[in-house]
JSON list of C-alpha atoms in Angstrom, two decimals:
[
{"chain": "H", "resi": 2, "resn": "MET", "atom": "CA", "xyz": [155.88, 127.26, 99.84]},
{"chain": "H", "resi": 3, "resn": "SER", "atom": "CA", "xyz": [154.11, 128.41, 96.70]},
{"chain": "H", "resi": 4, "resn": "ASP", "atom": "CA", "xyz": [151.19, 126.58, 95.10]},
{"chain": "H", "resi": 5, "resn": "ARG", "atom": "CA", "xyz": [153.29, 125.71, 92.06]},
{"chain": "H", "resi": 6, "resn": "ALA", "atom": "CA", "xyz": [156.04, 124.19, 94.17]},
{"chain": "H", "resi": 7, "resn": "GLU", "atom": "CA", "xyz": [153.50, 122.00, 95.99]},
{"chain": "H", "resi": 8, "resn": "ARG", "atom": "CA", "xyz": [152.13, 120.65, 92.68]},
{"chain": "H", "resi": 9, "resn": "LYS", "atom": "CA", "xyz": [155.56, 119.88, 91.27]},
{"chain": "H", "resi": 10, "resn": "ARG", "atom": "CA", "xyz": [156.43, 116.19, 91.30]},
{"chain": "H", "resi": 11, "resn": "THR", "atom": "CA", "xyz": [159.62, 114.98, 92.85]},
{"chain": "H", "resi": 12, "resn": "SER", "atom": "CA", "xyz": [162.00, 112.65, 91.07]},
{"chain": "H", "resi": 13, "resn": "THR", "atom": "CA", "xyz": [161.14, 109.87, 93.50]},
{"chain": "H", "resi": 14, "resn": "GLU", "atom": "CA", "xyz": [157.74, 108.97, 94.86]},
{"chain": "H", "resi": 15, "resn": "PRO", "atom": "CA", "xyz": [157.34, 108.73, 98.62]},
{"chain": "H", "resi": 16, "resn": "LEU", "atom": "CA", "xyz": [156.54, 105.24, 99.89]},
{"chain": "H", "resi": 17, "resn": "GLU", "atom": "CA", "xyz": [153.26, 106.42, 101.42]},
{"chain": "H", "resi": 18, "resn": "ARG", "atom": "CA", "xyz": [152.01, 107.61, 98.05]},
{"chain": "H", "resi": 19, "resn": "LEU", "atom": "CA", "xyz": [153.13, 104.45, 96.24]},
{"chain": "H", "resi": 20, "resn": "VAL", "atom": "CA", "xyz": [151.60, 102.03, 98.74]},
{"chain": "H", "resi": 21, "resn": "GLY", "atom": "CA", "xyz": [148.60, 104.18, 99.60]},
{"chain": "H", "resi": 22, "resn": "ARG", "atom": "CA", "xyz": [145.54, 102.92, 101.36]},
{"chain": "H", "resi": 23, "resn": "ALA", "atom": "CA", "xyz": [143.67, 100.13, 99.62]},
{"chain": "H", "resi": 24, "resn": "ASP", "atom": "CA", "xyz": [140.28, 101.42, 100.69]},
{"chain": "H", "resi": 25, "resn": "ALA", "atom": "CA", "xyz": [140.91, 105.00, 99.61]},
{"chain": "H", "resi": 26, "resn": "SER", "atom": "CA", "xyz": [138.79, 105.85, 96.60]},
{"chain": "H", "resi": 27, "resn": "PRO", "atom": "CA", "xyz": [140.21, 108.16, 93.95]},
{"chain": "H", "resi": 28, "resn": "PRO", "atom": "CA", "xyz": [138.88, 111.69, 93.98]},
{"chain": "H", "resi": 29, "resn": "PRO", "atom": "CA", "xyz": [136.34, 112.45, 91.27]},
{"chain": "H", "resi": 30, "resn": "MET", "atom": "CA", "xyz": [137.72, 114.34, 88.31]},
{"chain": "H", "resi": 31, "resn": "ARG", "atom": "CA", "xyz": [135.76, 116.64, 86.06]},
{"chain": "H", "resi": 32, "resn": "ARG", "atom": "CA", "xyz": [136.02, 116.08, 82.34]},
{"chain": "H", "resi": 33, "resn": "PRO", "atom": "CA", "xyz": [138.41, 118.70, 80.92]},
{"chain": "H", "resi": 34, "resn": "ALA", "atom": "CA", "xyz": [137.32, 120.86, 78.02]},
{"chain": "H", "resi": 35, "resn": "ALA", "atom": "CA", "xyz": [140.17, 119.43, 75.94]},
{"chain": "H", "resi": 36, "resn": "VAL", "atom": "CA", "xyz": [138.66, 115.94, 76.15]},
{"chain": "H", "resi": 37, "resn": "SER", "atom": "CA", "xyz": [135.17, 117.17, 75.25]},
{"chain": "H", "resi": 38, "resn": "MET", "atom": "CA", "xyz": [136.51, 119.25, 72.36]},
{"chain": "H", "resi": 39, "resn": "GLY", "atom": "CA", "xyz": [138.69, 116.36, 71.19]},
{"chain": "H", "resi": 40, "resn": "ALA", "atom": "CA", "xyz": [135.63, 114.09, 71.04]},
{"chain": "H", "resi": 41, "resn": "VAL", "atom": "CA", "xyz": [133.61, 116.77, 69.23]},
{"chain": "H", "resi": 42, "resn": "LEU", "atom": "CA", "xyz": [136.42, 117.30, 66.73]},
{"chain": "H", "resi": 43, "resn": "VAL", "atom": "CA", "xyz": [136.58, 113.55, 66.03]},
{"chain": "H", "resi": 44, "resn": "VAL", "atom": "CA", "xyz": [132.81, 113.60, 65.41]},
{"chain": "H", "resi": 45, "resn": "LEU", "atom": "CA", "xyz": [133.28, 116.56, 63.05]},
{"chain": "H", "resi": 46, "resn": "ARG", "atom": "CA", "xyz": [136.00, 114.58, 61.29]},
{"chain": "H", "resi": 47, "resn": "VAL", "atom": "CA", "xyz": [133.53, 111.70, 60.91]},
{"chain": "H", "resi": 48, "resn": "LEU", "atom": "CA", "xyz": [130.91, 114.07, 59.49]},
{"chain": "H", "resi": 49, "resn": "GLY", "atom": "CA", "xyz": [133.48, 115.42, 57.03]},
{"chain": "H", "resi": 50, "resn": "GLY", "atom": "CA", "xyz": [134.34, 111.87, 55.98]},
{"chain": "H", "resi": 51, "resn": "ALA", "atom": "CA", "xyz": [130.65, 111.02, 55.54]},
{"chain": "H", "resi": 52, "resn": "ILE", "atom": "CA", "xyz": [130.14, 114.10, 53.36]},
{"chain": "H", "resi": 53, "resn": "TRP", "atom": "CA", "xyz": [133.22, 113.18, 51.33]},
{"chain": "H", "resi": 54, "resn": "LEU", "atom": "CA", "xyz": [131.94, 109.62, 50.78]},
{"chain": "H", "resi": 55, "resn": "LEU", "atom": "CA", "xyz": [128.53, 110.97, 49.79]},
{"chain": "H", "resi": 56, "resn": "LEU", "atom": "CA", "xyz": [130.04, 113.40, 47.28]},
{"chain": "H", "resi": 57, "resn": "LEU", "atom": "CA", "xyz": [132.30, 110.67, 45.94]},
{"chain": "H", "resi": 58, "resn": "GLY", "atom": "CA", "xyz": [129.33, 108.37, 45.46]},
{"chain": "H", "resi": 59, "resn": "THR", "atom": "CA", "xyz": [127.31, 110.98, 43.58]},
{"chain": "H", "resi": 60, "resn": "ASN", "atom": "CA", "xyz": [130.24, 111.95, 41.34]},
{"chain": "H", "resi": 61, "resn": "TRP", "atom": "CA", "xyz": [131.79, 108.49, 40.94]},
{"chain": "H", "resi": 62, "resn": "ARG", "atom": "CA", "xyz": [131.12, 108.18, 37.20]},
{"chain": "H", "resi": 63, "resn": "THR", "atom": "CA", "xyz": [132.84, 111.53, 36.55]},
{"chain": "H", "resi": 64, "resn": "VAL", "atom": "CA", "xyz": [135.76, 110.65, 38.80]},
{"chain": "H", "resi": 65, "resn": "ILE", "atom": "CA", "xyz": [136.32, 107.36, 36.99]},
{"chain": "H", "resi": 66, "resn": "ALA", "atom": "CA", "xyz": [135.99, 109.05, 33.58]},
{"chain": "H", "resi": 67, "resn": "GLU", "atom": "CA", "xyz": [138.52, 111.77, 34.48]},
{"chain": "H", "resi": 68, "resn": "GLU", "atom": "CA", "xyz": [141.07, 109.63, 36.32]},
{"chain": "H", "resi": 69, "resn": "LEU", "atom": "CA", "xyz": [141.08, 106.63, 33.99]},
{"chain": "H", "resi": 70, "resn": "ASP", "atom": "CA", "xyz": [140.26, 108.57, 30.82]},
{"chain": "H", "resi": 71, "resn": "VAL", "atom": "CA", "xyz": [137.52, 106.08, 30.00]},
{"chain": "H", "resi": 72, "resn": "THR", "atom": "CA", "xyz": [134.26, 107.13, 28.38]},
{"chain": "H", "resi": 73, "resn": "THR", "atom": "CA", "xyz": [132.18, 103.96, 28.83]},
{"chain": "H", "resi": 74, "resn": "VAL", "atom": "CA", "xyz": [132.18, 101.81, 31.92]},
{"chain": "H", "resi": 75, "resn": "ASP", "atom": "CA", "xyz": [129.90, 98.89, 32.72]},
{"chain": "H", "resi": 76, "resn": "ALA", "atom": "CA", "xyz": [127.40, 99.77, 35.47]},
{"chain": "H", "resi": 77, "resn": "ASP", "atom": "CA", "xyz": [128.22, 96.63, 37.48]},
{"chain": "H", "resi": 78, "resn": "THR", "atom": "CA", "xyz": [131.94, 97.42, 37.38]},
{"chain": "H", "resi": 79, "resn": "LEU", "atom": "CA", "xyz": [131.22, 101.00, 38.35]},
{"chain": "H", "resi": 80, "resn": "ASN", "atom": "CA", "xyz": [129.08, 99.96, 41.33]},
{"chain": "H", "resi": 81, "resn": "ALA", "atom": "CA", "xyz": [131.56, 97.29, 42.46]},
{"chain": "H", "resi": 82, "resn": "SER", "atom": "CA", "xyz": [134.46, 99.73, 42.37]},
{"chain": "H", "resi": 83, "resn": "LEU", "atom": "CA", "xyz": [132.42, 102.28, 44.32]},
{"chain": "H", "resi": 84, "resn": "ALA", "atom": "CA", "xyz": [131.47, 99.68, 46.93]},
{"chain": "H", "resi": 85, "resn": "PHE", "atom": "CA", "xyz": [135.16, 98.73, 47.20]},
{"chain": "H", "resi": 86, "resn": "ILE", "atom": "CA", "xyz": [135.84, 102.26, 48.48]},
{"chain": "H", "resi": 87, "resn": "VAL", "atom": "CA", "xyz": [132.63, 103.19, 50.29]},
{"chain": "H", "resi": 88, "resn": "VAL", "atom": "CA", "xyz": [132.15, 100.07, 52.45]},
{"chain": "H", "resi": 89, "resn": "PRO", "atom": "CA", "xyz": [135.60, 100.24, 54.13]},
{"chain": "H", "resi": 90, "resn": "GLY", "atom": "CA", "xyz": [135.12, 103.99, 54.44]},
{"chain": "H", "resi": 91, "resn": "ILE", "atom": "CA", "xyz": [131.87, 103.50, 56.34]},
{"chain": "H", "resi": 92, "resn": "VAL", "atom": "CA", "xyz": [133.52, 100.93, 58.61]},
{"chain": "H", "resi": 93, "resn": "VAL", "atom": "CA", "xyz": [136.34, 103.37, 59.40]},
{"chain": "H", "resi": 94, "resn": "LEU", "atom": "CA", "xyz": [133.85, 106.15, 60.13]},
{"chain": "H", "resi": 95, "resn": "VAL", "atom": "CA", "xyz": [131.85, 103.95, 62.51]},
{"chain": "H", "resi": 96, "resn": "VAL", "atom": "CA", "xyz": [135.06, 102.92, 64.31]},
{"chain": "H", "resi": 97, "resn": "GLU", "atom": "CA", "xyz": [136.05, 106.60, 64.61]},
{"chain": "H", "resi": 98, "resn": "LEU", "atom": "CA", "xyz": [132.61, 107.40, 66.03]},
{"chain": "H", "resi": 99, "resn": "VAL", "atom": "CA", "xyz": [133.01, 104.68, 68.66]},
{"chain": "H", "resi": 100, "resn": "LEU", "atom": "CA", "xyz": [136.49, 106.00, 69.46]},
{"chain": "H", "resi": 101, "resn": "ALA", "atom": "CA", "xyz": [135.04, 109.51, 69.89]},
{"chain": "H", "resi": 102, "resn": "TRP", "atom": "CA", "xyz": [132.60, 108.15, 72.48]},
{"chain": "H", "resi": 103, "resn": "LEU", "atom": "CA", "xyz": [135.38, 106.27, 74.28]},
{"chain": "H", "resi": 104, "resn": "ILE", "atom": "CA", "xyz": [137.50, 109.43, 74.31]},
{"chain": "H", "resi": 105, "resn": "PHE", "atom": "CA", "xyz": [134.59, 111.31, 75.84]},
{"chain": "H", "resi": 106, "resn": "LEU", "atom": "CA", "xyz": [134.40, 108.63, 78.55]},
{"chain": "H", "resi": 107, "resn": "GLY", "atom": "CA", "xyz": [138.13, 109.00, 79.20]},
{"chain": "H", "resi": 108, "resn": "VAL", "atom": "CA", "xyz": [139.55, 105.77, 77.76]},
{"chain": "H", "resi": 109, "resn": "ASN", "atom": "CA", "xyz": [143.29, 106.27, 77.31]},
{"chain": "H", "resi": 110, "resn": "TRP", "atom": "CA", "xyz": [143.94, 103.71, 74.53]},
{"chain": "H", "resi": 111, "resn": "ALA", "atom": "CA", "xyz": [141.19, 105.30, 72.40]},
{"chain": "H", "resi": 112, "resn": "ARG", "atom": "CA", "xyz": [142.78, 108.73, 72.86]},
{"chain": "H", "resi": 113, "resn": "ILE", "atom": "CA", "xyz": [146.18, 107.38, 71.83]},
{"chain": "H", "resi": 114, "resn": "LEU", "atom": "CA", "xyz": [144.76, 105.47, 68.85]},
{"chain": "H", "resi": 115, "resn": "VAL", "atom": "CA", "xyz": [142.97, 108.57, 67.54]},
{"chain": "H", "resi": 116, "resn": "MET", "atom": "CA", "xyz": [146.17, 110.60, 67.94]},
{"chain": "H", "resi": 117, "resn": "ILE", "atom": "CA", "xyz": [148.06, 107.93, 65.94]},
{"chain": "H", "resi": 118, "resn": "PHE", "atom": "CA", "xyz": [145.39, 108.06, 63.19]},
{"chain": "H", "resi": 119, "resn": "ALA", "atom": "CA", "xyz": [145.57, 111.87, 63.15]},
{"chain": "H", "resi": 120, "resn": "THR", "atom": "CA", "xyz": [149.37, 111.75, 62.93]},
{"chain": "H", "resi": 121, "resn": "LEU", "atom": "CA", "xyz": [149.23, 109.32, 60.02]},
{"chain": "H", "resi": 122, "resn": "SER", "atom": "CA", "xyz": [146.62, 111.46, 58.27]},
{"chain": "H", "resi": 123, "resn": "ILE", "atom": "CA", "xyz": [148.65, 114.65, 58.74]},
{"chain": "H", "resi": 124, "resn": "SER", "atom": "CA", "xyz": [151.83, 112.91, 57.58]},
{"chain": "H", "resi": 125, "resn": "GLY", "atom": "CA", "xyz": [150.05, 111.40, 54.58]},
{"chain": "H", "resi": 126, "resn": "SER", "atom": "CA", "xyz": [148.70, 114.79, 53.54]},
{"chain": "H", "resi": 127, "resn": "PHE", "atom": "CA", "xyz": [152.17, 116.29, 53.83]},
{"chain": "H", "resi": 128, "resn": "VAL", "atom": "CA", "xyz": [153.84, 113.52, 51.83]},
{"chain": "H", "resi": 129, "resn": "THR", "atom": "CA", "xyz": [151.30, 113.68, 49.00]},
{"chain": "H", "resi": 130, "resn": "TRP", "atom": "CA", "xyz": [151.64, 117.44, 48.89]},
{"chain": "H", "resi": 131, "resn": "TRP", "atom": "CA", "xyz": [155.46, 117.23, 48.95]},
{"chain": "H", "resi": 132, "resn": "VAL", "atom": "CA", "xyz": [155.56, 114.69, 46.13]},
{"chain": "H", "resi": 133, "resn": "GLY", "atom": "CA", "xyz": [153.23, 116.91, 44.15]},
{"chain": "H", "resi": 134, "resn": "ASP", "atom": "CA", "xyz": [150.30, 114.53, 43.74]},
{"chain": "H", "resi": 135, "resn": "GLN", "atom": "CA", "xyz": [147.89, 116.59, 45.80]},
{"chain": "H", "resi": 136, "resn": "GLU", "atom": "CA", "xyz": [147.13, 120.26, 46.04]},
{"chain": "H", "resi": 137, "resn": "LEU", "atom": "CA", "xyz": [145.80, 121.60, 49.31]},
{"chain": "H", "resi": 138, "resn": "HIS", "atom": "CA", "xyz": [142.37, 123.10, 48.73]},
{"chain": "H", "resi": 139, "resn": "LEU", "atom": "CA", "xyz": [139.85, 124.64, 51.04]},
{"chain": "H", "resi": 140, "resn": "ASP", "atom": "CA", "xyz": [137.14, 122.16, 50.01]},
{"chain": "H", "resi": 141, "resn": "PHE", "atom": "CA", "xyz": [138.10, 119.15, 52.12]},
{"chain": "H", "resi": 142, "resn": "THR", "atom": "CA", "xyz": [141.86, 118.85, 52.24]},
{"chain": "H", "resi": 143, "resn": "LEU", "atom": "CA", "xyz": [142.50, 121.83, 54.48]},
{"chain": "H", "resi": 144, "resn": "VAL", "atom": "CA", "xyz": [139.36, 121.19, 56.54]},
{"chain": "H", "resi": 145, "resn": "THR", "atom": "CA", "xyz": [140.29, 117.60, 57.38]},
{"chain": "H", "resi": 146, "resn": "LEU", "atom": "CA", "xyz": [143.92, 118.56, 57.89]},
{"chain": "H", "resi": 147, "resn": "SER", "atom": "CA", "xyz": [143.00, 121.34, 60.30]},
{"chain": "H", "resi": 148, "resn": "LEU", "atom": "CA", "xyz": [140.59, 119.03, 62.16]},
{"chain": "H", "resi": 149, "resn": "ASP", "atom": "CA", "xyz": [143.37, 116.46, 62.54]},
{"chain": "H", "resi": 150, "resn": "ILE", "atom": "CA", "xyz": [145.74, 119.10, 63.89]},
{"chain": "H", "resi": 151, "resn": "LEU", "atom": "CA", "xyz": [143.12, 120.36, 66.34]},
{"chain": "H", "resi": 152, "resn": "VAL", "atom": "CA", "xyz": [142.40, 116.79, 67.47]},
{"chain": "H", "resi": 153, "resn": "MET", "atom": "CA", "xyz": [146.12, 116.32, 68.13]},
{"chain": "H", "resi": 154, "resn": "LEU", "atom": "CA", "xyz": [146.31, 119.55, 70.11]},
{"chain": "H", "resi": 155, "resn": "ALA", "atom": "CA", "xyz": [143.24, 118.77, 72.20]},
{"chain": "H", "resi": 156, "resn": "LEU", "atom": "CA", "xyz": [143.99, 115.13, 72.97]},
{"chain": "H", "resi": 157, "resn": "SER", "atom": "CA", "xyz": [147.70, 115.61, 73.65]},
{"chain": "H", "resi": 158, "resn": "SER", "atom": "CA", "xyz": [147.12, 118.25, 76.31]},
{"chain": "H", "resi": 159, "resn": "ARG", "atom": "CA", "xyz": [148.10, 117.65, 79.92]},
{"chain": "H", "resi": 160, "resn": "ALA", "atom": "CA", "xyz": [144.49, 117.82, 81.07]},
{"chain": "H", "resi": 161, "resn": "ALA", "atom": "CA", "xyz": [143.38, 115.18, 78.53]},
{"chain": "H", "resi": 162, "resn": "ARG", "atom": "CA", "xyz": [146.25, 112.91, 79.52]},
{"chain": "H", "resi": 163, "resn": "ALA", "atom": "CA", "xyz": [145.53, 113.29, 83.22]},
{"chain": "H", "resi": 164, "resn": "TYR", "atom": "CA", "xyz": [141.83, 112.61, 82.69]},
{"chain": "H", "resi": 165, "resn": "ALA", "atom": "CA", "xyz": [142.47, 109.51, 80.59]},
{"chain": "H", "resi": 166, "resn": "ARG", "atom": "CA", "xyz": [145.03, 108.15, 83.07]},
{"chain": "H", "resi": 167, "resn": "ARG", "atom": "CA", "xyz": [143.11, 109.01, 86.25]},
{"chain": "H", "resi": 168, "resn": "PRO", "atom": "CA", "xyz": [142.64, 106.32, 88.88]},
{"chain": "H", "resi": 169, "resn": "ARG", "atom": "CA", "xyz": [139.24, 104.68, 88.74]},
{"chain": "H", "resi": 170, "resn": "LEU", "atom": "CA", "xyz": [137.02, 102.92, 91.19]},
{"chain": "H", "resi": 171, "resn": "LYS", "atom": "CA", "xyz": [137.19, 99.17, 90.86]},
{"chain": "H", "resi": 172, "resn": "ARG", "atom": "CA", "xyz": [133.82, 97.58, 90.39]},
{"chain": "H", "resi": 173, "resn": "PRO", "atom": "CA", "xyz": [132.95, 94.72, 92.69]},
{"chain": "H", "resi": 174, "resn": "PRO", "atom": "CA", "xyz": [132.59, 91.34, 90.98]},
{"chain": "H", "resi": 175, "resn": "ARG", "atom": "CA", "xyz": [129.04, 90.30, 90.13]}
]
């Protein structure tokens, strides 16, 4: 029998495999490159978001003047409106950083959550482009879009899925 045929799963699981031995520990599994790259890409996405927030903060007065066509804005209003965008942005970036670490450790729900966020980001970019509100530029739009696509490719791979869903040793109670 070939190696590929031995690895192929059957439609039903044998009883011995389902019941298994309670004292058998799962074999150790090396972290696949797809998981490591997925975590690195999420960190790069966080760095891109931090740079975007920094650039937005430094150019906020110009952004407000161009978008709202207002020449004079009170400084307190300007700072409050900037904080309304930057503070949630920082929270999201910190959450994404924590998710990147959990992905690196092999936590399945973190992998799935990041893939959902990437899907929503990709879909949002497409919809805004389709409606005509946003042009895709090389500055940040295409960079973040390509990072989201690469995150999806890395974290949806078979190796990443197998690593995140691997059996783990149960820790004894303290």
